[in-house]
Short mmCIF file of C-alpha atoms and ligand atoms in Angstrom, two decimals:
data_model
loop_
_atom_site.label_atom_id
_atom_site.label_comp_id
_atom_site.label_asym_id
_atom_site.label_seq_id
_atom_site.Cartn_x
_atom_site.Cartn_y
_atom_site.Cartn_z
CA MET A 1316 39.69 26.10 -37.43
CA THR A 1317 42.32 28.60 -36.23
CA GLY A 1318 43.01 31.65 -38.38
CA SER A 1319 46.68 30.77 -38.90
CA LYS A 1320 48.15 29.62 -42.22
CA PRO A 1321 47.43 25.99 -43.16
CA ILE A 1322 49.98 23.25 -42.78
CA HIS A 1323 50.82 21.70 -46.16
CA ILE A 1324 51.25 17.97 -46.46
CA ILE A 1325 52.71 16.49 -49.60
CA GLY A 1326 51.59 12.87 -50.21
CA GLY A 1327 48.38 11.27 -49.11
CA GLY A 1328 49.65 7.80 -48.29
CA LEU A 1329 49.77 6.16 -44.88
CA ALA A 1330 51.94 8.81 -43.30
CA GLY A 1331 50.46 11.86 -44.99
CA SER A 1332 46.86 10.81 -44.25
CA GLU A 1333 47.65 10.22 -40.60
CA ALA A 1334 49.57 13.51 -40.31
CA ALA A 1335 46.67 15.40 -41.90
CA TRP A 1336 44.18 13.87 -39.47
CA GLN A 1337 46.31 14.85 -36.44
CA VAL A 1338 46.65 18.43 -37.61
CA ALA A 1339 42.96 18.76 -38.52
CA GLU A 1340 41.83 17.23 -35.25
CA ALA A 1341 43.99 19.71 -33.40
CA GLY A 1342 41.94 22.45 -34.98
CA HIS A 1343 44.34 23.64 -37.66
CA GLY A 1344 43.86 23.94 -41.40
CA VAL A 1345 45.65 21.45 -43.59
CA VAL A 1346 46.09 21.18 -47.34
CA LEU A 1347 46.88 17.62 -48.42
CA HIS A 1348 48.51 17.47 -51.85
CA GLU A 1349 48.21 14.04 -53.44
CA MET A 1350 49.38 13.53 -57.00
CA ARG A 1351 47.20 10.50 -57.79
CA PRO A 1352 45.22 10.18 -60.09
CA VAL A 1353 46.90 13.04 -61.98
CA ARG A 1354 50.17 11.13 -61.80
CA GLY A 1355 50.54 7.49 -60.74
CA THR A 1356 53.37 5.42 -59.16
CA ASP A 1357 54.73 2.01 -60.16
CA ALA A 1358 52.86 0.40 -57.19
CA HIS A 1359 49.62 2.29 -56.50
CA HIS A 1360 46.44 1.28 -58.52
CA SER A 1361 43.72 3.53 -57.16
CA GLN A 1362 43.15 7.14 -56.35
CA ASP A 1363 42.28 6.43 -52.71
CA LEU A 1364 44.33 8.00 -49.93
CA ALA A 1365 46.29 5.49 -47.77
CA GLU A 1366 46.29 2.81 -50.44
CA LEU A 1367 48.04 -0.39 -49.33
CA VAL A 1368 50.45 -1.18 -52.21
CA CYS A 1369 51.13 -4.83 -51.39
CA SER A 1370 50.08 -7.00 -48.47
CA ASN A 1371 46.89 -6.15 -46.55
CA SER A 1372 48.48 -6.79 -43.13
CA PHE A 1373 49.45 -4.43 -40.37
CA ARG A 1374 51.23 -7.44 -38.79
CA SER A 1375 50.87 -8.59 -35.18
CA ASP A 1376 48.32 -6.97 -33.00
CA ASP A 1377 49.77 -8.41 -29.76
CA ALA A 1378 50.49 -5.33 -27.60
CA ASN A 1379 52.12 -7.40 -24.84
CA GLY A 1380 54.58 -9.51 -26.83
CA ASN A 1381 55.29 -7.73 -30.08
CA ALA A 1382 56.79 -4.33 -30.88
CA VAL A 1383 54.41 -3.62 -33.79
CA GLY A 1384 51.44 -4.75 -31.74
CA LEU A 1385 52.51 -2.25 -29.09
CA LEU A 1386 52.87 0.44 -31.79
CA HIS A 1387 49.20 -0.23 -32.78
CA GLN A 1388 48.15 0.26 -29.17
CA GLU A 1389 50.11 3.46 -28.77
CA MET A 1390 48.66 4.88 -32.05
CA ARG A 1391 45.16 3.98 -30.97
CA SER A 1392 45.64 5.87 -27.71
CA LEU A 1393 46.76 8.95 -29.68
CA GLY A 1394 43.65 8.93 -31.91
CA SER A 1395 45.15 7.42 -35.05
CA LEU A 1396 42.86 7.54 -38.08
CA ILE A 1397 44.85 4.70 -39.81
CA LEU A 1398 44.28 2.32 -36.82
CA ARG A 1399 40.63 3.44 -36.48
CA ALA A 1400 39.94 2.66 -40.13
CA GLY A 1401 42.05 -0.53 -39.86
CA ASP A 1402 40.03 -1.78 -36.90
CA ALA A 1403 36.79 -0.98 -38.63
CA HIS A 1404 37.77 -2.96 -41.73
CA GLN A 1405 39.55 -5.87 -40.09
CA VAL A 1406 39.49 -9.28 -41.77
CA PRO A 1407 40.29 -12.58 -39.94
CA ALA A 1408 44.07 -13.12 -39.74
CA GLY A 1409 44.85 -14.91 -36.45
CA GLY A 1410 46.91 -12.68 -34.19
CA ALA A 1411 47.54 -10.14 -36.98
CA LEU A 1412 45.60 -7.03 -37.85
CA ALA A 1413 44.73 -7.50 -41.54
CA VAL A 1414 42.29 -5.27 -43.34
CA ASP A 1415 39.97 -5.25 -46.33
CA ARG A 1416 42.23 -2.95 -48.37
CA ASP A 1417 39.47 -1.26 -50.39
CA GLY A 1418 37.22 -0.58 -47.34
CA PHE A 1419 40.17 0.63 -45.34
CA ALA A 1420 41.45 3.10 -47.96
CA ALA A 1421 37.90 4.31 -48.73
CA ALA A 1422 37.29 4.90 -44.99
CA VAL A 1423 40.51 6.96 -44.67
CA THR A 1424 39.65 8.96 -47.76
CA ALA A 1425 36.06 9.61 -46.68
CA ALA A 1426 37.17 10.74 -43.15
CA LEU A 1427 39.61 13.27 -44.56
CA GLU A 1428 37.26 14.51 -47.30
CA ALA A 1429 34.58 15.10 -44.72
CA HIS A 1430 36.79 16.91 -42.24
CA PRO A 1431 36.11 20.66 -42.23
CA ASN A 1432 39.77 21.50 -41.62
CA VAL A 1433 41.07 19.48 -44.57
CA THR A 1434 41.46 20.56 -48.19
CA ILE A 1435 42.61 17.88 -50.59
CA ALA A 1436 44.47 19.07 -53.71
CA ARG A 1437 44.99 16.44 -56.40
CA GLU A 1438 48.31 17.66 -57.85
CA GLU A 1439 51.96 16.71 -58.01
CA ILE A 1440 54.36 18.95 -56.15
CA ASP A 1441 57.18 18.75 -58.63
CA GLY A 1442 59.86 20.82 -56.91
CA LEU A 1443 60.53 22.49 -53.59
CA PRO A 1444 57.32 23.94 -52.09
CA PRO A 1445 56.71 27.64 -52.61
CA ALA A 1446 58.43 29.91 -50.06
CA HIS A 1447 55.14 31.13 -48.55
CA TRP A 1448 54.29 27.62 -47.31
CA ASP A 1449 55.86 28.12 -43.89
CA GLN A 1450 55.18 24.61 -42.57
CA VAL A 1451 55.32 21.55 -44.83
CA ILE A 1452 55.26 17.81 -44.14
CA VAL A 1453 56.82 15.80 -46.93
CA ALA A 1454 55.28 12.28 -46.84
CA THR A 1455 55.78 11.15 -50.44
CA GLY A 1456 56.92 7.67 -49.55
CA PRO A 1457 59.34 5.19 -51.15
CA LEU A 1458 58.04 6.11 -54.62
CA THR A 1459 58.41 9.87 -54.31
CA SER A 1460 57.92 11.39 -57.76
CA PRO A 1461 61.23 11.94 -59.63
CA ALA A 1462 60.88 15.76 -59.84
CA LEU A 1463 60.36 16.17 -56.08
CA ALA A 1464 63.06 13.58 -55.28
CA GLU A 1465 65.52 15.55 -57.37
CA ALA A 1466 64.60 18.80 -55.58
CA ILE A 1467 65.09 17.09 -52.18
CA ALA A 1468 68.43 15.62 -53.33
CA GLY A 1469 69.44 19.13 -54.26
CA LEU A 1470 68.91 20.15 -50.61
CA THR A 1471 70.41 17.11 -48.96
CA GLY A 1472 73.10 15.97 -51.40
CA ALA A 1473 72.29 13.14 -53.85
CA GLU A 1474 74.24 10.57 -51.83
CA SER A 1475 71.81 11.08 -48.91
CA LEU A 1476 68.64 10.14 -50.77
CA ALA A 1477 67.73 7.36 -53.16
CA PHE A 1478 68.29 3.67 -52.78
CA PHE A 1479 66.66 0.43 -53.93
CA ASP A 1480 65.35 -2.43 -51.88
CA ALA A 1481 65.75 -5.86 -53.40
CA ILE A 1482 63.70 -8.94 -52.72
CA ALA A 1483 64.67 -12.60 -53.11
CA PRO A 1484 62.64 -15.34 -54.72
CA ILE A 1485 60.46 -17.69 -52.70
CA VAL A 1486 60.16 -21.37 -53.58
CA HIS A 1487 57.42 -23.93 -52.78
CA ARG A 1488 59.01 -26.43 -50.39
CA ASP A 1489 57.39 -29.49 -52.03
CA SER A 1490 59.00 -28.62 -55.40
CA ILE A 1491 62.53 -28.97 -53.92
CA ASP A 1492 64.30 -32.33 -54.61
CA MET A 1493 65.25 -33.65 -51.18
CA GLY A 1494 67.35 -36.36 -52.82
CA LYS A 1495 69.86 -33.55 -53.46
CA ALA A 1496 69.01 -30.90 -50.80
CA TRP A 1497 69.09 -31.37 -47.02
CA PHE A 1498 68.09 -29.55 -43.84
CA GLN A 1499 70.93 -28.12 -41.71
CA SER A 1500 71.85 -24.81 -40.10
CA ARG A 1501 75.44 -23.62 -40.55
CA TYR A 1502 77.61 -25.31 -37.88
CA ASP A 1503 74.34 -26.85 -36.63
CA LYS A 1504 73.71 -23.66 -34.63
CA ALA A 1505 70.21 -23.78 -33.09
CA GLY A 1506 70.06 -19.97 -32.31
CA PRO A 1507 66.97 -18.50 -30.69
CA GLY A 1508 63.89 -20.49 -31.68
CA GLY A 1509 65.84 -22.74 -34.10
CA THR A 1510 66.50 -26.50 -34.20
CA GLY A 1511 69.98 -26.61 -35.77
CA ALA A 1512 68.44 -27.85 -39.00
CA ASP A 1513 66.47 -24.82 -40.16
CA TYR A 1514 67.90 -24.16 -43.62
CA LEU A 1515 67.53 -26.13 -46.80
CA ASN A 1516 70.82 -26.52 -48.53
CA CYS A 1517 71.54 -27.09 -52.24
CA PRO A 1518 75.19 -27.96 -53.08
CA MET A 1519 77.18 -27.13 -56.23
CA ASP A 1520 80.42 -28.53 -57.51
CA ARG A 1521 83.03 -26.31 -59.17
CA GLU A 1522 81.72 -26.88 -62.68
CA GLN A 1523 78.10 -26.16 -61.69
CA TYR A 1524 79.13 -23.08 -59.84
CA ASP A 1525 81.19 -21.60 -62.65
CA THR A 1526 78.37 -22.22 -65.15
CA PHE A 1527 75.96 -20.60 -62.69
CA ILE A 1528 78.09 -17.50 -62.31
CA GLN A 1529 78.35 -17.11 -66.08
CA ALA A 1530 74.57 -17.45 -66.42
CA LEU A 1531 73.96 -14.81 -63.74
CA ILE A 1532 76.29 -12.35 -65.51
CA ALA A 1533 74.85 -13.09 -68.99
CA GLY A 1534 71.24 -13.16 -67.87
CA GLU A 1535 68.86 -10.47 -69.07
CA LYS A 1536 68.20 -7.86 -66.39
CA THR A 1537 65.33 -5.50 -65.82
CA SER A 1538 66.45 -2.12 -67.00
CA PHE A 1539 66.27 0.97 -64.87
CA LYS A 1540 64.71 4.22 -65.97
CA GLU A 1541 67.35 6.72 -66.90
CA TRP A 1542 66.96 8.87 -63.82
CA GLU A 1543 67.27 5.80 -61.58
CA ALA A 1544 70.44 4.47 -63.20
CA SER A 1545 72.94 6.32 -61.08
CA THR A 1546 71.14 5.51 -57.75
CA PRO A 1547 73.57 3.59 -55.49
CA TYR A 1548 72.56 0.18 -54.10
CA PHE A 1549 71.92 -0.32 -50.47
CA ASP A 1550 74.93 -2.41 -49.55
CA GLY A 1551 72.99 -4.85 -47.35
CA CYS A 1552 70.92 -6.07 -50.27
CA LEU A 1553 73.09 -6.10 -53.40
CA PRO A 1554 71.51 -8.04 -56.24
CA ILE A 1555 73.17 -11.40 -56.69
CA GLU A 1556 74.18 -10.71 -60.30
CA VAL A 1557 75.91 -7.45 -59.17
CA MET A 1558 77.89 -9.51 -56.60
CA ALA A 1559 78.78 -12.03 -59.38
CA GLU A 1560 80.05 -9.20 -61.55
CA ARG A 1561 82.41 -8.17 -58.74
CA GLY A 1562 84.42 -11.37 -59.24
CA PRO A 1563 83.81 -15.10 -59.82
CA GLU A 1564 84.60 -16.01 -56.22
CA THR A 1565 82.52 -13.27 -54.54
CA LEU A 1566 79.36 -15.39 -54.12
CA ARG A 1567 81.05 -18.46 -52.70
CA HIS A 1568 82.65 -16.20 -50.07
CA GLY A 1569 79.23 -14.48 -49.51
CA PRO A 1570 75.72 -15.86 -49.51
CA MET A 1571 76.79 -19.19 -51.21
CA LYS A 1572 79.63 -20.01 -48.90
CA PRO A 1573 79.93 -23.78 -48.31
CA VAL A 1574 81.40 -23.72 -44.74
CA GLY A 1575 79.83 -25.37 -41.68
CA LEU A 1576 77.63 -27.68 -43.77
CA THR A 1577 77.91 -31.38 -44.57
CA ASN A 1578 75.99 -33.05 -47.34
CA PRO A 1579 74.38 -36.18 -45.85
CA HIS A 1580 73.79 -37.60 -49.31
CA ASP A 1581 77.56 -37.78 -49.83
CA PRO A 1582 79.60 -36.62 -46.77
CA THR A 1583 82.95 -37.32 -48.43
CA VAL A 1584 82.50 -34.61 -51.17
CA LYS A 1585 83.13 -31.02 -50.32
CA ALA A 1586 80.79 -28.61 -52.13
CA CYS A 1587 82.29 -25.63 -53.94
CA ALA A 1588 79.26 -23.47 -53.08
CA ILE A 1589 75.93 -23.93 -51.32
CA VAL A 1590 72.62 -22.13 -51.85
CA GLN A 1591 70.62 -21.80 -48.65
CA LEU A 1592 66.83 -21.41 -48.34
CA ARG A 1593 65.18 -20.17 -45.22
CA GLN A 1594 61.62 -20.93 -44.10
CA ASP A 1595 59.34 -18.07 -45.10
CA ASN A 1596 55.97 -18.95 -43.61
CA ALA A 1597 54.76 -20.57 -40.39
CA LEU A 1598 53.41 -23.58 -42.23
CA GLY A 1599 56.87 -24.33 -43.61
CA THR A 1600 55.58 -24.58 -47.12
CA LEU A 1601 57.56 -21.69 -48.54
CA PHE A 1602 61.30 -21.09 -48.49
CA ASN A 1603 63.19 -18.01 -49.58
CA MET A 1604 66.54 -18.07 -51.25
CA VAL A 1605 68.95 -16.42 -48.81
CA GLY A 1606 70.82 -13.43 -50.27
CA PHE A 1607 69.30 -13.97 -53.71
CA GLN A 1608 67.87 -10.48 -54.33
CA THR A 1609 67.97 -10.00 -58.03
CA LYS A 1610 66.96 -7.79 -60.92
CA LEU A 1611 67.13 -10.61 -63.48
CA LYS A 1612 64.03 -10.75 -65.61
CA HIS A 1613 61.44 -13.22 -64.27
CA ALA A 1614 61.89 -15.77 -67.12
CA GLU A 1615 65.65 -15.64 -66.61
CA GLN A 1616 65.27 -16.22 -62.84
CA ILE A 1617 63.29 -19.40 -63.51
CA ARG A 1618 65.74 -20.66 -66.09
CA VAL A 1619 68.97 -19.82 -64.14
CA PHE A 1620 67.77 -20.84 -60.68
CA ARG A 1621 66.53 -24.14 -61.93
CA THR A 1622 70.15 -25.06 -62.73
CA ILE A 1623 70.78 -25.18 -58.97
CA PRO A 1624 70.96 -28.84 -57.84
CA GLY A 1625 67.75 -29.67 -56.01
CA LEU A 1626 65.84 -26.78 -57.66
CA GLU A 1627 65.50 -28.31 -61.12
CA ASN A 1628 61.72 -28.46 -60.73
CA ALA A 1629 61.39 -25.53 -58.40
CA GLU A 1630 58.01 -23.78 -58.38
CA PHE A 1631 58.37 -20.12 -57.40
CA ALA A 1632 55.75 -18.52 -55.18
CA ARG A 1633 57.32 -15.15 -55.78
CA LEU A 1634 60.19 -14.13 -58.03
CA GLY A 1635 62.84 -11.64 -57.00
CA GLY A 1636 62.72 -8.02 -57.86
CA LEU A 1637 63.87 -4.56 -56.98
CA HIS A 1638 61.78 -1.69 -55.89
CA ARG A 1639 62.65 1.87 -55.49
CA ASN A 1640 62.87 2.92 -51.85
CA THR A 1641 63.59 6.59 -51.59
CA TYR A 1642 64.72 7.48 -48.11
CA LEU A 1643 66.82 10.12 -46.40
CA ASP A 1644 69.95 9.58 -44.32
CA SER A 1645 67.70 10.90 -41.57
CA PRO A 1646 69.98 10.73 -38.51
CA ARG A 1647 72.29 13.25 -40.17
CA LEU A 1648 69.64 15.39 -41.91
CA LEU A 1649 66.66 15.62 -39.54
CA ASP A 1650 66.32 17.23 -36.15
CA ALA A 1651 64.56 15.60 -33.19
CA THR A 1652 61.12 16.75 -34.45
CA LEU A 1653 61.66 15.39 -38.00
CA ARG A 1654 62.56 18.81 -39.52
CA LEU A 1655 65.21 19.10 -42.19
CA LYS A 1656 68.11 20.87 -40.46
CA ALA A 1657 69.01 22.64 -43.75
CA GLU A 1658 65.47 23.92 -44.20
CA PRO A 1659 63.36 23.60 -41.04
CA ARG A 1660 60.09 24.56 -42.62
CA LEU A 1661 60.22 21.07 -44.24
CA ARG A 1662 59.36 18.24 -41.95
CA PHE A 1663 59.49 14.58 -43.20
CA ALA A 1664 57.22 11.63 -42.41
CA GLY A 1665 56.69 8.05 -43.42
CA GLN A 1666 58.94 5.66 -45.23
CA ILE A 1667 61.01 8.48 -46.70
CA THR A 1668 62.44 9.01 -43.23
CA GLY A 1669 63.87 5.47 -43.23
CA CYS A 1670 61.28 3.60 -41.25
CA GLU A 1671 59.91 0.47 -42.97
CA GLY A 1672 56.28 -0.71 -43.16
CA TYR A 1673 52.72 0.57 -43.29
CA VAL A 1674 52.31 0.90 -39.53
CA GLU A 1675 55.67 2.52 -38.93
CA SER A 1676 55.09 5.02 -41.79
CA ALA A 1677 51.69 5.96 -40.33
CA ALA A 1678 53.25 6.21 -36.85
CA ILE A 1679 55.86 8.70 -38.02
CA GLY A 1680 53.11 10.60 -39.83
CA LEU A 1681 51.20 10.77 -36.54
CA MET A 1682 54.16 12.28 -34.73
CA ALA A 1683 55.07 14.62 -37.60
CA GLY A 1684 51.51 15.97 -37.44
CA ARG A 1685 51.77 16.50 -33.70
CA TYR A 1686 55.15 18.20 -33.93
CA ALA A 1687 53.77 20.51 -36.62
CA VAL A 1688 50.81 21.40 -34.47
CA ALA A 1689 53.02 22.12 -31.42
CA GLU A 1690 55.20 24.38 -33.59
CA ARG A 1691 52.17 26.25 -34.88
CA GLU A 1692 51.06 26.78 -31.32
CA SER A 1693 54.49 27.82 -30.22
CA ARG A 1694 54.68 24.88 -27.79
CA THR A 1695 57.47 22.39 -27.32
CA LEU A 1696 56.56 18.75 -27.07
CA ALA A 1697 58.53 16.83 -24.50
CA PRO A 1698 60.70 14.21 -26.24
CA LEU A 1699 58.94 10.83 -26.44
CA PRO A 1700 60.64 8.34 -24.11
CA GLN A 1701 62.68 5.80 -26.04
CA THR A 1702 61.00 3.18 -23.83
CA THR A 1703 57.86 3.55 -26.01
CA ALA A 1704 57.45 2.05 -29.49
CA LEU A 1705 56.85 5.51 -30.98
CA GLY A 1706 59.81 7.02 -29.13
CA ALA A 1707 62.08 4.13 -30.13
CA LEU A 1708 61.22 4.54 -33.78
CA ILE A 1709 61.69 8.33 -33.70
CA ALA A 1710 64.98 7.93 -31.89
CA HIS A 1711 66.23 5.47 -34.49
CA ILE A 1712 65.36 7.89 -37.25
CA THR A 1713 66.53 11.18 -35.70
CA GLY A 1714 69.82 10.21 -34.18
CA GLY A 1715 69.85 7.23 -31.78
CA HIS A 1716 71.17 5.05 -34.54
CA LEU A 1717 73.86 7.55 -35.57
CA ALA A 1718 75.01 8.20 -31.98
CA ALA A 1719 75.42 4.48 -31.36
CA GLU A 1720 77.35 3.90 -34.53
CA GLU A 1721 79.67 6.77 -33.93
CA GLU A 1722 80.27 5.73 -30.39
CA ALA A 1723 81.29 2.30 -31.56
CA GLY A 1724 83.62 3.97 -34.11
CA LYS A 1725 81.71 2.41 -36.95
CA PRO A 1726 80.98 4.14 -40.25
CA ARG A 1727 77.43 5.51 -40.63
CA SER A 1728 75.09 3.07 -42.26
CA PHE A 1729 71.51 4.11 -41.71
CA GLN A 1730 69.17 1.39 -42.91
CA PRO A 1731 65.37 1.19 -43.19
CA MET A 1732 63.95 -0.54 -40.13
CA ASN A 1733 60.71 -2.00 -38.83
CA VAL A 1734 59.93 -1.31 -35.23
CA ASN A 1735 61.52 -3.93 -32.97
CA PHE A 1736 62.43 -4.32 -29.29
CA GLY A 1737 66.11 -3.85 -30.18
CA LEU A 1738 65.39 -0.13 -30.71
CA PHE A 1739 64.03 0.28 -27.14
CA THR A 1740 66.04 1.40 -24.13
CA PRO A 1741 67.12 -1.89 -22.51
CA LEU A 1742 65.44 -2.92 -19.22
CA GLU A 1743 67.46 -1.98 -16.11
CA ARG A 1744 66.86 -5.40 -14.61
CA MET A 1745 65.93 -8.65 -16.23
CA PRO A 1746 62.52 -9.84 -14.96
CA ARG A 1747 62.36 -12.93 -12.80
CA ASN A 1748 59.41 -15.23 -12.15
CA GLU A 1749 57.57 -15.56 -8.84
CA THR A 1750 60.22 -17.93 -7.48
CA GLY A 1751 62.89 -15.26 -8.07
CA LYS A 1752 64.89 -17.67 -10.21
CA ARG A 1753 66.77 -16.47 -13.36
CA LEU A 1754 64.85 -17.50 -16.43
CA ARG A 1755 65.97 -19.00 -19.69
CA GLY A 1756 64.53 -19.68 -23.17
CA PRO A 1757 60.97 -18.76 -24.23
CA GLU A 1758 59.83 -18.08 -20.67
CA LYS A 1759 62.47 -15.43 -20.29
CA ALA A 1760 61.69 -13.96 -23.72
CA ALA A 1761 57.98 -13.72 -22.91
CA LEU A 1762 58.55 -12.08 -19.51
CA LYS A 1763 61.05 -9.65 -20.99
CA LYS A 1764 58.58 -8.56 -23.68
CA ARG A 1765 55.86 -8.16 -21.16
CA ALA A 1766 58.13 -6.01 -18.96
CA LEU A 1767 59.15 -3.89 -21.96
CA THR A 1768 55.53 -3.34 -23.07
CA ASP A 1769 54.27 -2.60 -19.53
CA ARG A 1770 57.04 0.01 -19.12
CA ALA A 1771 56.11 1.48 -22.54
CA ARG A 1772 52.43 1.81 -21.57
CA ALA A 1773 53.30 3.55 -18.31
CA ASP A 1774 55.80 5.90 -19.94
CA LEU A 1775 53.47 6.81 -22.81
CA ALA A 1776 50.67 7.57 -20.37
CA ALA A 1777 53.00 9.85 -18.38
CA TRP A 1778 54.19 11.54 -21.59
CA MET A 1779 50.59 12.13 -22.69
CA SER A 1780 49.53 13.62 -19.40
CA GLY A 1781 52.51 16.03 -19.53
CA GLU A 1782 51.80 16.95 -23.05
CA ALA A 1783 49.59 19.99 -22.21
CA PRO A 1784 46.60 18.49 -23.88
CA ARG A 1785 44.87 20.72 -26.40
CA ALA A 1786 41.57 20.70 -24.48
CA ALA A 1787 43.36 22.24 -21.50
CA ALA A 1788 45.10 24.85 -23.61
CA GLU A 1789 41.86 26.04 -25.31
C1 LIG B 779 56.31 -2.08 -53.94
C2 LIG B 779 56.18 -1.94 -52.42
C3 LIG B 779 55.61 -2.89 -51.70
C4 LIG B 779 55.50 -2.69 -50.24
N1 LIG B 779 54.87 -3.64 -49.50
C5 LIG B 779 54.66 -3.48 -48.24
C6 LIG B 779 53.98 -4.43 -47.42
O1 LIG B 779 53.47 -5.44 -47.96
N2 LIG B 779 53.77 -4.18 -46.12
C7 LIG B 779 54.30 -3.14 -45.47
O2 LIG B 779 54.11 -2.92 -44.26
N3 LIG B 779 55.02 -2.19 -46.21
C8 LIG B 779 55.22 -2.38 -47.52
N4 LIG B 779 55.92 -1.41 -48.28
C9 LIG B 779 56.62 -0.35 -47.57
C10 LIG B 779 55.83 0.86 -47.07
O3 LIG B 779 55.40 0.57 -45.81
C11 LIG B 779 54.76 1.35 -47.95
O4 LIG B 779 55.30 1.74 -49.10
C12 LIG B 779 53.96 2.50 -47.26
O5 LIG B 779 52.85 2.77 -48.11
C13 LIG B 779 54.74 3.78 -47.00
O6 LIG B 779 53.88 4.77 -46.51
P1 LIG B 779 54.16 6.29 -46.89
O7 LIG B 779 53.04 7.10 -46.40
O8 LIG B 779 55.52 6.71 -46.47
O9 LIG B 779 54.20 6.28 -48.51
P2 LIG B 779 52.96 5.96 -49.51
O10 LIG B 779 51.93 5.23 -48.83
O11 LIG B 779 53.59 5.46 -50.74
O12 LIG B 779 52.37 7.39 -49.77
C14 LIG B 779 53.00 8.40 -50.47
C15 LIG B 779 52.04 9.20 -51.33
O13 LIG B 779 52.71 10.31 -51.93
C16 LIG B 779 52.24 10.48 -53.22
N5 LIG B 779 53.27 11.26 -53.87
C17 LIG B 779 54.52 10.94 -54.28
N6 LIG B 779 55.19 11.93 -54.78
C18 LIG B 779 54.36 13.02 -54.75
C19 LIG B 779 54.46 14.34 -55.15
N7 LIG B 779 55.60 14.84 -55.70
N8 LIG B 779 53.41 15.22 -55.06
C20 LIG B 779 52.24 14.70 -54.45
N9 LIG B 779 52.08 13.41 -54.11
C21 LIG B 779 53.12 12.59 -54.19
C22 LIG B 779 52.02 9.09 -53.72
O14 LIG B 779 51.10 9.07 -54.80
C23 LIG B 779 51.45 8.40 -52.46
O15 LIG B 779 50.06 8.43 -52.40
C24 LIG B 779 56.04 -1.54 -49.65
C25 LIG B 779 56.60 -0.58 -50.45
C26 LIG B 779 56.75 -0.75 -51.85
C27 LIG B 779 57.36 0.32 -52.65
#
C-alpha cells in the first residue's frame, strides 16, 4: 500500500464495493464506511456488502447485441469485482447473467474483507465527511440515509436531490376478461418489433370513469415519512391518484386516453377512457398497467382496479408502489470525473448519480474508483470514448444529456437511465450486408448493434492501452 492518505468510500453497495476494489487493487488504502447492520434501509435485509435488493439478474450477457451485455464485457476487462463474483455465482437464466444472491454478496464481502488495502468501518456517515478526508466517494445509493441526504442537499440545493420512482401493478393475463378487453395498439401502429395489436385495452363509459376517479382520490394511500413529504415527484412517473387530483379529466387526456382504439365487442360505442396493459414478460403471461404507478395501499389497489371493466377478477402478480430514489441532477452538479463541482473532494458513484440498475451502478463505481486513483497519483485519465458503454453512461451523467437538451432549447430534465445504445455516439455509416444492399428490419438492427459493439471493443482497448497502466508506472 502507498503511504498516502486513504480514499474514503461511503456506502458498501454495488458501486461502493466496486470502487473500493479498484482503489485497493491499484495499491492505495481505502476505508469503506457501510452503515448496515448498525442502521438498515427499507430494502436491504442483510449485512453483506453488495446486497441485491430485488431481482437477482444483471440482465443480458450478450456483448454483441445488447448494451448491458457489452457493459459486462467492458467491466470484466477492467477487473471488476462485481462481475467476477457474478460469474462465479451464476445461476441458469438463458441469455441473462443471473446470480445466487447470497453467494454473490458473500463473495464480494469476503474479497474486500481479505484485501490488505481495505478497512471496513460499519458506521453511518450522518453528515458531510470530516474536512481531513481529502478524497471521498459517496456511493450511498437510492436509499441514502436521511441525515447524509440532507447534508448533500445542503450543498447542492434541495431541488437537485431527492425524487421517488413509482412502479405500476402487473396483472396475470389469464385473469383478464377478454369478453370485455381486446388486443390493439393505438392507431394499430406496429412500431419496432410490434404487431399492431400489442396492448390489452379495457374500456370505460362516462359513469364508470367518474366513479373510478372518485375512488382513486378517496382511496387510502401509503403515507410518507415526514422528511420525505416535501420531496418532489419525478414528473415522468406521477402516481395515478396524484394525476386524478389535478382534475377529473387529467387521466382521460393522459394514460387513459381513448383515442386510436376501437372496441371490437361494440364498435359503435365510443369509450370515455381506456386503460391499457402492456406485455411484461416474454411468455406473454403478465401485463403491466400502463401509467398506473400508484401509492394507494395494496388492498385499495385490488379493490379500485377491479372496478375496471375486464379486470373484475384480475389477479395481480405485483402491486404498484413507490420507492425512494435519491439521485443528483448530475449533469449540472458533477464534473467529467464525477466530482461535485461545489466541493471537488467529494466524488459520487452508483445510482445516486442518476444511472439506473445494479450493473450500471457498479460500472460508475468502477470508474469513480479509477478517477480517484488517478487523482491520488496526479495523473489525468483520458476521457472514455462515448462509443463505449462505460463512456456513454458517464457522458450521460456528467453532461452529454444536458448539452443535448440545451442545444435543443429544451428545459433540463435529467432522468435515471439504464445503459442503452441511444446513449452511444451514432455510427458514421449504417452497416450493409455482403451484397452492399441497404438493410431493413431485424437484420439491420442486428448488424447495427454488432457494428456498435465492435467499435466499442476497439475503442476501449485503445483507451486502456493509452491509460498509462499502473504496472508501467511502478
Ligand atoms: C427497492 C429497490 C429495488 C430495486 N430493484 C432493482 C432490480 O431489481 N434490478 C436492478 O438492476 N436495480 C434495482 N434497483 C436499482 C439499483 O440498481 C439498486 O438500488 C442498486 O443497489 C444501486 O447500487 P448503489 O451501489 O448505488 O446503491 P446500494 O446498492 O443501495 O448501496 C448503497 C449502500 O450505502 C449504504 N448507506 C446508505 N447511506 C449511508 C450512510 N449515510 N453511511 C454509510 N452507508 C450508507 C447502504 O446501506 C447501502 O449498502 C432497485 C432499487 C430499489 C430502491
